[in-house]
GROMACS .gro file of C-alpha atoms in nm:
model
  332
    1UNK     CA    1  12.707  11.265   9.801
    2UNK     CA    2  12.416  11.309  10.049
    3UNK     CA    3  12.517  11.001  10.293
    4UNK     CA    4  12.890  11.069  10.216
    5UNK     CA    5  12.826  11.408  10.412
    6UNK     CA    6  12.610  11.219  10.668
    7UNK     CA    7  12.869  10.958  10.752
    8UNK     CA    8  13.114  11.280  10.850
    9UNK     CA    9  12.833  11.307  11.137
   10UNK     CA   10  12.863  11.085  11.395
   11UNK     CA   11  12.474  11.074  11.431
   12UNK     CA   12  12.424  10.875  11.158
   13UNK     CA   13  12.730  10.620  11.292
   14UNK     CA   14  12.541  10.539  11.533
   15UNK     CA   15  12.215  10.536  11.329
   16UNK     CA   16  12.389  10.315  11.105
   17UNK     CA   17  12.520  10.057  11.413
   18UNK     CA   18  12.222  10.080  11.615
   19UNK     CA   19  12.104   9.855  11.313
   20UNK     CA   20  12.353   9.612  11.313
   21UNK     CA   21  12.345   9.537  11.657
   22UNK     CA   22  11.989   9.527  11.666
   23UNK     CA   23  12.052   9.313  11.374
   24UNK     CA   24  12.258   9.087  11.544
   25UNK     CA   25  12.028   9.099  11.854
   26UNK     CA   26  11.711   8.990  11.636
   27UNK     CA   27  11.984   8.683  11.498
   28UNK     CA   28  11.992   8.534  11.803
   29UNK     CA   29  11.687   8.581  11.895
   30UNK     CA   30  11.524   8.402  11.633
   31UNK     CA   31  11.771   8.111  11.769
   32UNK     CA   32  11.493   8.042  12.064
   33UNK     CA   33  11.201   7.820  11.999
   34UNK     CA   34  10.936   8.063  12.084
   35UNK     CA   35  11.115   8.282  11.818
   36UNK     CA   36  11.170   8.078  11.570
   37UNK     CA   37  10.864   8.089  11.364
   38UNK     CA   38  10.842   8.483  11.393
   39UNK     CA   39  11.187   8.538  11.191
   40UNK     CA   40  11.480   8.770  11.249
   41UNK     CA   41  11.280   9.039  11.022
   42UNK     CA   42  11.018   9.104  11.197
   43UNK     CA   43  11.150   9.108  11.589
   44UNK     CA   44  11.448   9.347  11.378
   45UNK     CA   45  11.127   9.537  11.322
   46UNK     CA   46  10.986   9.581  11.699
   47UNK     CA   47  11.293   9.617  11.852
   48UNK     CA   48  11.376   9.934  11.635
   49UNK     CA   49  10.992  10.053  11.690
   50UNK     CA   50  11.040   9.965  12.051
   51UNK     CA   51  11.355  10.165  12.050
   52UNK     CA   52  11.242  10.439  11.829
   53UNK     CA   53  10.915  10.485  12.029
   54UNK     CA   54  11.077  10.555  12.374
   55UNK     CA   55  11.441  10.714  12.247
   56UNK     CA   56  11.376  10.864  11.912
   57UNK     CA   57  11.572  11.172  11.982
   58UNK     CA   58  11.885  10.978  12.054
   59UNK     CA   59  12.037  10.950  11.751
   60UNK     CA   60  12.001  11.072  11.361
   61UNK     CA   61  11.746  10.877  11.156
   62UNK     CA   62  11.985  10.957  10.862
   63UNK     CA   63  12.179  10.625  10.973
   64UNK     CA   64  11.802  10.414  11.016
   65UNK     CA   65  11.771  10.522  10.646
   66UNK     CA   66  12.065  10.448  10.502
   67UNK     CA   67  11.954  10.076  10.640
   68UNK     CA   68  11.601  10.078  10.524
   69UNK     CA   69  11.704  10.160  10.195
   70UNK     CA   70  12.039  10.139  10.070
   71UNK     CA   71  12.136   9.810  10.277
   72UNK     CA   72  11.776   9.699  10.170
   73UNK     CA   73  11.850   9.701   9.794
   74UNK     CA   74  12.232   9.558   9.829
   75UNK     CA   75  12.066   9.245  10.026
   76UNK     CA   76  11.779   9.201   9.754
   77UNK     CA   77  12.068   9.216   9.480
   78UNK     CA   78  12.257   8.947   9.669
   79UNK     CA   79  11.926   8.767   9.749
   80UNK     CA   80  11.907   8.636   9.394
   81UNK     CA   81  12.211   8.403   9.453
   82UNK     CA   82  11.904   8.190   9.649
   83UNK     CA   83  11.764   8.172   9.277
   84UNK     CA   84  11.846   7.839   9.054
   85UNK     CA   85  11.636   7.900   8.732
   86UNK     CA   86  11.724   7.561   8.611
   87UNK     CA   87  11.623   7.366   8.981
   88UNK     CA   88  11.299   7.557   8.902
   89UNK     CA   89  11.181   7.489   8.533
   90UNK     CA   90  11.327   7.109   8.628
   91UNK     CA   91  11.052   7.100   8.871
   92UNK     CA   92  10.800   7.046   8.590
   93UNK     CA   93  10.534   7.252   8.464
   94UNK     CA   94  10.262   7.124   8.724
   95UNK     CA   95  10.465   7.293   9.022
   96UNK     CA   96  10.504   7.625   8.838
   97UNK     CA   97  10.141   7.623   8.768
   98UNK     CA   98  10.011   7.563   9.081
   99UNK     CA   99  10.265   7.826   9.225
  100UNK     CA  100  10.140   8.073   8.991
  101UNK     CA  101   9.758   8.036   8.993
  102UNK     CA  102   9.814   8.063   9.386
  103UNK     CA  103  10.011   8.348   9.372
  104UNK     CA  104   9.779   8.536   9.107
  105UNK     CA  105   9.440   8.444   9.312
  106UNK     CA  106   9.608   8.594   9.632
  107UNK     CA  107   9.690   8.907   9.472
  108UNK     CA  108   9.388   8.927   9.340
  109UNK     CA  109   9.164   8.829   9.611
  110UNK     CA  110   9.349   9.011   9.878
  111UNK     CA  111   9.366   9.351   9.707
  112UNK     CA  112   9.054   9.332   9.598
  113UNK     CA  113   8.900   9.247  10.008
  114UNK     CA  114   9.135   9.547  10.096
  115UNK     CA  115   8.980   9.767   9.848
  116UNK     CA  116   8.616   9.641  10.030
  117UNK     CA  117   8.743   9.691  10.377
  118UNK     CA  118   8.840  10.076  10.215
  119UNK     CA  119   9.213  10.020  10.291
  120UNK     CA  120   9.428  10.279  10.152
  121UNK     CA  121   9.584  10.148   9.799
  122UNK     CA  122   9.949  10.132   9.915
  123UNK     CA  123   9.882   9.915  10.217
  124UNK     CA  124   9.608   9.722   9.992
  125UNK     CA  125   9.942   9.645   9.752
  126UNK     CA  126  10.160   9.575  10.032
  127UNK     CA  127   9.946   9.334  10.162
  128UNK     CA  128   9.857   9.167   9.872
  129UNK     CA  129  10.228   9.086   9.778
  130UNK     CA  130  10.286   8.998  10.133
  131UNK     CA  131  10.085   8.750  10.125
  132UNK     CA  132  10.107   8.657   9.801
  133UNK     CA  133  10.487   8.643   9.702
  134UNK     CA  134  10.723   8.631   9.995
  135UNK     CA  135  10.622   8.804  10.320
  136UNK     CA  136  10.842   9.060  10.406
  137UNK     CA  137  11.075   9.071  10.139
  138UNK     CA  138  10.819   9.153   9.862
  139UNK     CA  139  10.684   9.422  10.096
  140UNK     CA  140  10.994   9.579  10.100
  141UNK     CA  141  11.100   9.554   9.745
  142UNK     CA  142  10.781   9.658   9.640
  143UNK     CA  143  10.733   9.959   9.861
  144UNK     CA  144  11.036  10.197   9.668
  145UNK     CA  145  10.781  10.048   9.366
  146UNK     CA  146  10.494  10.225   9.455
  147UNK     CA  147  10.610  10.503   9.721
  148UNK     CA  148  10.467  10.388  10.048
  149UNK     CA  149  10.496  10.525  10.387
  150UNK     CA  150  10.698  10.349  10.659
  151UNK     CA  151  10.421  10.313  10.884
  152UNK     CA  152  10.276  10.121  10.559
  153UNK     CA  153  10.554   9.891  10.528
  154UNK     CA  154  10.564   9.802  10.895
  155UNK     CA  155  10.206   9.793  10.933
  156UNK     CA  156  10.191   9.521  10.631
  157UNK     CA  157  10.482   9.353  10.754
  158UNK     CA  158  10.357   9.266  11.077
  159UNK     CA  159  10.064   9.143  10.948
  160UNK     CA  160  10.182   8.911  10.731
  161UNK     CA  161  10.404   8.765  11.007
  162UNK     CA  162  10.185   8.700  11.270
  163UNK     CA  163   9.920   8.527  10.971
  164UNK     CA  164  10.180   8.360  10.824
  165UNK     CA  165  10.329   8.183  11.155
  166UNK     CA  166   9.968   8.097  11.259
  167UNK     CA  167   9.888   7.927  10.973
  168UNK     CA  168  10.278   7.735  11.002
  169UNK     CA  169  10.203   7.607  11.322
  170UNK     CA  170   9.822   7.485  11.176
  171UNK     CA  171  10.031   7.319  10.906
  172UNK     CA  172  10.262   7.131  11.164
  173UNK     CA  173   9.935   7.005  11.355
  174UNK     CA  174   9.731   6.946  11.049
  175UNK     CA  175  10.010   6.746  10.866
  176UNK     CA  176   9.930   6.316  11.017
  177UNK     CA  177   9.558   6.397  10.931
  178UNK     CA  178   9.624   6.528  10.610
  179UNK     CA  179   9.579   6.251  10.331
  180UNK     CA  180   9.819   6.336  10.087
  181UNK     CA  181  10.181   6.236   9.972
  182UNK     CA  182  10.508   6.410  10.139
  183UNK     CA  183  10.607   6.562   9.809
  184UNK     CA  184  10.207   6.707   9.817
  185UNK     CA  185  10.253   6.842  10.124
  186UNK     CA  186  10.608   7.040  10.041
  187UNK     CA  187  10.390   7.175   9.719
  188UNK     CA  188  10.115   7.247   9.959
  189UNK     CA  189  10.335   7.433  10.187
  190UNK     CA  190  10.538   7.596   9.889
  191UNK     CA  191  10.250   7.719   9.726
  192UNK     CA  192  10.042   7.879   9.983
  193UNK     CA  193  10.253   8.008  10.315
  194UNK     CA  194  10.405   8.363  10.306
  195UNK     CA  195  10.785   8.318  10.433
  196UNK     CA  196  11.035   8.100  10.348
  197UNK     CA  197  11.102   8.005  10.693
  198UNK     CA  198  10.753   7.957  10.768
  199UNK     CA  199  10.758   7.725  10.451
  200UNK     CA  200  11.056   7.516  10.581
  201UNK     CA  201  10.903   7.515  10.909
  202UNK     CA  202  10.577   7.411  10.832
  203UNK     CA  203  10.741   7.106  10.537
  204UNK     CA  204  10.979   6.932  10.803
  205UNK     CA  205  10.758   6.701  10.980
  206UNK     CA  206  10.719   6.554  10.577
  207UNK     CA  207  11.065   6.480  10.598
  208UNK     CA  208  11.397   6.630  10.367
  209UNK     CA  209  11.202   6.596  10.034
  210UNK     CA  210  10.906   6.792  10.133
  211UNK     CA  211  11.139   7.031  10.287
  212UNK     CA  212  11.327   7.038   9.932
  213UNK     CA  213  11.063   7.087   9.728
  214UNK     CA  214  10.859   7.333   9.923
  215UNK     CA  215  11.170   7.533   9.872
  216UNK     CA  216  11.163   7.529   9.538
  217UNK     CA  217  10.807   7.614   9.462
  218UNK     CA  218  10.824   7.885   9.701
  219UNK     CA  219  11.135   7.998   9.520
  220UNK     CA  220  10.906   7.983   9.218
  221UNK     CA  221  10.673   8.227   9.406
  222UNK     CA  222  11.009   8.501   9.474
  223UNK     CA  223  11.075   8.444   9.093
  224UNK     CA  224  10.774   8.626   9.032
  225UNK     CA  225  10.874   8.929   9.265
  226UNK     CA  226  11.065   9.107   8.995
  227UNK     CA  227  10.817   9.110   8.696
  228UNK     CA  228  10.560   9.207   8.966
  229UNK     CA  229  10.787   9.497   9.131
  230UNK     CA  230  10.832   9.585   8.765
  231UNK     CA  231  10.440   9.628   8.642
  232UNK     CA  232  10.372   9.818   8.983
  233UNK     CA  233  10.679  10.040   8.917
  234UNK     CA  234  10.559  10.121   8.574
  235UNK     CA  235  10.175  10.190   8.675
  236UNK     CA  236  10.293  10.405   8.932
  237UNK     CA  237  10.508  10.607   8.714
  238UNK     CA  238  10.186  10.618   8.407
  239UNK     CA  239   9.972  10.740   8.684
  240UNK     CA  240  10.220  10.981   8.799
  241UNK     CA  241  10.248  11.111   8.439
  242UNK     CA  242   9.921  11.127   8.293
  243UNK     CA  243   9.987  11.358   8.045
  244UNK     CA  244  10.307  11.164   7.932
  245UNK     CA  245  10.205  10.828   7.897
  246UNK     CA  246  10.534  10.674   7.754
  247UNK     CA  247  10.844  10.457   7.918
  248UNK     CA  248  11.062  10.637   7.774
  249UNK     CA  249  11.198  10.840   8.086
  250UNK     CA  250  11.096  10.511   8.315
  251UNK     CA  251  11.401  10.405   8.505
  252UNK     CA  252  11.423   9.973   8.596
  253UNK     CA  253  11.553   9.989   9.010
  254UNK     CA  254  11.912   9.925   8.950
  255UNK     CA  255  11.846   9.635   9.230
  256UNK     CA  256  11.594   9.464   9.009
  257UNK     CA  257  11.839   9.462   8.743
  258UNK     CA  258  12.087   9.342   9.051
  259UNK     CA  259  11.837   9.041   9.123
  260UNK     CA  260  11.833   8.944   8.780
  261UNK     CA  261  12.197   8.960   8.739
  262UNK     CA  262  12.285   8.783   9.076
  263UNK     CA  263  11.994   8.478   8.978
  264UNK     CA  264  12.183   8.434   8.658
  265UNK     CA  265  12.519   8.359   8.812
  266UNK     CA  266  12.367   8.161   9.022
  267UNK     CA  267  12.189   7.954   8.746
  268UNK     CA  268  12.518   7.886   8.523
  269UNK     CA  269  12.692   7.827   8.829
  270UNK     CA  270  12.963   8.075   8.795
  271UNK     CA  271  12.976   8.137   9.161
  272UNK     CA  272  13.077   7.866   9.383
  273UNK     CA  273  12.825   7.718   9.649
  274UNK     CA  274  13.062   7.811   9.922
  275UNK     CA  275  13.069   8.162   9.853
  276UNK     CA  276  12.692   8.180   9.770
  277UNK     CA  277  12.577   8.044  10.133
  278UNK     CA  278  12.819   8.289  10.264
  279UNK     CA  279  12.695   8.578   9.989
  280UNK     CA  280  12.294   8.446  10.114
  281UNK     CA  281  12.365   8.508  10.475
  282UNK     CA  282  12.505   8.847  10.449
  283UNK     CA  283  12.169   8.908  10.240
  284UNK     CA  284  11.947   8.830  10.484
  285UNK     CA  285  12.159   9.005  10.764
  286UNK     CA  286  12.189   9.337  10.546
  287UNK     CA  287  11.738   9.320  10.549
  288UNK     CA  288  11.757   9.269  10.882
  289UNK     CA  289  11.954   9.567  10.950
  290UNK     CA  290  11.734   9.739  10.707
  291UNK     CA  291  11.374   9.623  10.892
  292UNK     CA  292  11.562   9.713  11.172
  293UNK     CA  293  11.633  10.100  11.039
  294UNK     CA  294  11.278  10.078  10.890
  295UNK     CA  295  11.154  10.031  11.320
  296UNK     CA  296  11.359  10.327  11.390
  297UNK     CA  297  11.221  10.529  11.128
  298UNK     CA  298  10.838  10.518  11.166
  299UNK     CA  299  10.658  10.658  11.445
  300UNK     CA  300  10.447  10.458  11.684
  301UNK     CA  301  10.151  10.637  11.679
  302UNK     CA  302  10.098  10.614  11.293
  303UNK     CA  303  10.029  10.281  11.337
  304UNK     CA  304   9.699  10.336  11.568
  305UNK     CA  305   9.426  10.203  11.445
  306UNK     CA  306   9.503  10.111  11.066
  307UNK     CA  307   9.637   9.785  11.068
  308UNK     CA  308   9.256   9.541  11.188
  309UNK     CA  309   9.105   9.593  10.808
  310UNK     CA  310   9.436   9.485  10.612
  311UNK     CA  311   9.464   9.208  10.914
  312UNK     CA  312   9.097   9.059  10.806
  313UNK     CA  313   9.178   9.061  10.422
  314UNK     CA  314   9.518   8.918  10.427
  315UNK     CA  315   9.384   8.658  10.697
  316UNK     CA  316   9.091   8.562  10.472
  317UNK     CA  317   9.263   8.571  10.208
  318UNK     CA  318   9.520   8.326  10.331
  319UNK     CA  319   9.267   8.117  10.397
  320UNK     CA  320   9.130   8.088  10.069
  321UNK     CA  321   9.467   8.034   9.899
  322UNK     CA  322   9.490   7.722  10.183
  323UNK     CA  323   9.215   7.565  10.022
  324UNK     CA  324   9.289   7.662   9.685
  325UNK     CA  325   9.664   7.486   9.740
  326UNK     CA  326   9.505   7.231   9.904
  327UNK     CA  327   9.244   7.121   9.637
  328UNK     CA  328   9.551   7.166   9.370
  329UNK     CA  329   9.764   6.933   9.504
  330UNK     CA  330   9.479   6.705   9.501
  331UNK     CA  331   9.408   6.696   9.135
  332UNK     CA  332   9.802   6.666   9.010
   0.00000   0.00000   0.00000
């Protein structure tokens, strides 16, 4: 009822297209080579901080949160189309090992360097699953999880973008002096880089079967976003009820349930490939649109000076899960 009374106000129409054309602005964007690597979700991101930081009083954030959360959740639901459970178990046991030993060290090993950098715990999580999971996309599904600011989320974000397109274009240059099989190197890639499109980036010079199966272990890695959003949700919720320590009034995020649902249809292939890749792109537009509204929302200055410690742990810790992919690959 609350946005049905907002959309009456014209504010939050233009709120609500100030996203989609910034949107569709960050879409082409990301069409330029010097672009390419940073992805449509992050420049989303800056344009709507640029925006919000010199014409914030121009129109009603009401519309910017509608984006950052409503349109967030539909495009995770539809998100799960990308999901083939069957492509994934087919893969073998070896890939969804080494996909899930990386992804548990780097939560591990990144939250825990946040915690000894004395990073607050939100932005410690954020980071963590940014790095860990699937950039930007597990930041944002996680944050509703465990309640964190805006200026958390974007903070997080960014970091995990400029890290993770670093270590894509070290990939691309490391790749003719690596000594390891094309189908290595798309596990390699899979297992350890942060965005998908970093991941396809960095697997193409090993030709359409790296690029096929980095895809799939990394799709093995956003498999693990919803039992993850899930154990968060339910510590946060135990902590916030000490004296109650039972599920029994815990909700499950109807778009968690959504994921689940969508990933299934997917998997029995009850929804036709046409209408999937169609289904997938208005996903990724509708995040867009929402890290755009997420830019409007958060002031500038609340990103001063907090960002350099979570920077050093997520950048060590990407590191480490390098070599730890790396040495992997190596022994199947």
């Amino acid at each position: 009822m609350t946005y049905i009374k907002s959309i009456q106000d014209n504010s939050f129409i233009i709120g609500l297209f100030l996203t989609f054309w910034i949107a569709i602005i960050a879409n082409l964007l990301v069409m330029l080579p010097i672009f390419q690597l940073t992805g449509a979700f992050i420049l989303a991101m800056l344009i709507g901080l640029t925006w919000s930081t010199f014409r914030r009083d121009q129109f009603n954030s009401k519309g910017a949160t509608f984006s950052s959360k409503t349109l967030l959740r539909i495009g995770i639901v539809l998100l799960g189309l990308r999901l083939n459970f069957k492509e994934i178990f087919q893969a073998g046991p070896s890939m969804f090992l080494i996909a899930l030993g990386c992804l548990i060290f780097t939560l591990v090993i990144v939250y825990y360097l946040t915690k000894l950098f004395k990073v607050n715990h939100r932005l410690g999580i954020l980071t963590a699953c940014g790095t860990a999971i699937c950039g930007a996309a597990a930041i944002v599904a996680i944050a509703p999880q465990i309640k964190a600011k805006d200026e958390e989320v974007a903070v997080s974000a960014t970091i995990i973008a400029l890290i993770g397109t670093g270590f894509t274009i070290l990939y691309t240059i490391s790749y003719p002096l690596l000594t390891i099989s094309d189908t290595a190197f798309g596990v390699f890639a899979g297992a350890t880089l942060h965005e998908l499109a970093h991941v396809i980036a960095a697997a193409e010079p090993g030709g359409h079967l790296a690029v096929d199966i980095a895809v799939i272990v990394k799709l093995t890695r956003v498999m693990m976003l919803i039992p993850i959003a899930l154990i968060l949700g339910i510590g946060m919720y135990l902590k916030d009820n000490q004296n109650n320590k039972t599920f029994r009034s815990f909700q499950v995020p109807w778009f968690i349930l959504g994921f689940i649902f969508t990933s299934c249809l997917n998997t029995f292939g009850m929804v036709p490939a046409t209408i999937v890749e169609v289904l997938i792109t208005i996903a990724y537009f509708l995040m867009t649109m929402a890290m755009a509204g997420l830019g409007l929302s958060v002031n500038f200055k609340a990103l001063g000076g907090i960002g350099l410690k979570p920077f050093l742990a997520a950048a060590i810790g990407s590191v480490l899960l390098s070599v730890l992919g790396f040495l992997l690959v190596q022994l199947v």
